[in-house]
Amino acid sequence: MRYAIRASFFDFASQPEQASQASQASQHARYLEEGLLLINQGKIDALIEWKNRDQFPEWQDYTFYDLRDKLIMPGFVDTHIHFPQIGMVGSWGEQLLEWLEEYTFPAESEYHDTAFAERMASTFLDQCLENGTTSALIFGSVHQGSTDALFAAAEQREMRIIAGKVMMDRFVPQALCEEVSESYQQTKQLIERWHNKGRLHYALTPRFAPTSTPALLSVVSQLKREYPDVWIQTHLSENPQEIAWVKELFPEHPHYLGVYHHYGLTGPKSVFAHCLHLEESEWQCLAQTHSSISFCPTSNLFLGSGLFNLRKAHQHKVKIGMGTDIGAGTSFSLLRTLSEAYKVQQLQQYSLSVAEAYYHATLGGAASLSLDDKIGSFMPGKEADFIVIDLAVTPLQKLRQSRCRDIWEKLFVLMTLGDERNIRQTWVNGRCAFQRHESLA
């Protein structure tokens, strides 16, 4: 359980004091061309320059790996992803509301079968690890058994996840529609069984306002009061038709976010996915309540939903994490997701820097989930979740990397040309949980 790894390292040794300073992430970045990472019982002991290794003579008693030709960075943090949608990724031709009816609800209906859910949970989490994702905020299905299966599979892999059973009681097929009392009881049981068990946490998960009656939202609010340290995750302002629908269903509230805020569902552990068409007062509410946003560029483009305004988030000091949003998103890879994020910002005349991009996928993502005291960097005492990266696994990558002048160019090429093939190993809680080849030593 004690390892010493020699390699190149990239992380953020500190983080911006305010979310509005994320664009200045390069000032907090740390790159060691030759470093030594010391891991003890799943925690980071130290990250030091290789030339200073004699300051820690005990490293020679650790199991040693020489990975000089590899780059190691903290594991990726996916702040919005749907477990029961893995089987419908790449479904053609619809926008959000039609896509839910045509593809999503039928796919999620399959998860009433717990044995099926158990098989899919293993596939889902293995895909996360293969793509370098070590922590995630995850939507389950409406079924209690499938959520148990997800947590059990994550516990087996020692992953730090936050997840929850979807709650919804209207405008969905009968097979997915809950009674409010049933939703309350099953969610309560899941919280008691899994929340804060090892590296597992629970998130109250109302799908979105249209599928939630006021009675259901009141129950979510009640559960938050009963268990104040749980997270909340839902969708917000993804699609213009969705927003218009919310205004019809909840005319007494000032805007879409106002529905959630009325029920006490905003706050430091509340994460709202998408947020593409917010009113100014909604931005202000997110900032004042210290809520977070999950930026999901791949799914936003795939469903034609819109372009996320990252500059606006900075102006309002709102924390941001990156989300693959499987299955509207088309890849588990946060490298591919960052590539799409860069393009989305280019369309709005904002040049997303390399440092800011990787910050949002690692330490910034952890901060958006209130987990930055545990994961996201190589600071001593943090959990040893990290990925071993080969910067050049294709002929084009090899050519392009050979022409890079510094680490920033190398990381940008990785972000724009890279994918899961670049992830050589994924370590979780101080052990190797995924390995693309038999040996790296």
PDB file of C-alpha atoms in Angstrom, residues 128 149 207 283 355 381 405:
ATOM      1  CA  CYS A 128     -15.560   5.738 -16.199  1.00  0.00           C
ATOM      2  CA  ALA A 149     -26.461  -1.844  -7.590  1.00  0.00           C
ATOM      3  CA  ARG A 207     -35.111  14.738 -12.453  1.00  0.00           C
ATOM      4  CA  TRP A 283     -27.423  33.996 -12.114  1.00  0.00           C
ATOM      5  CA  ALA A 355      -5.106  25.715 -17.381  1.00  0.00           C
ATOM      6  CA  GLY A 381      -3.290  14.069   2.899  1.00  0.00           C
ATOM      7  CA  ARG A 405       7.314  23.966 -27.245  1.00  0.00           C
TER       8      ARG A 405
END
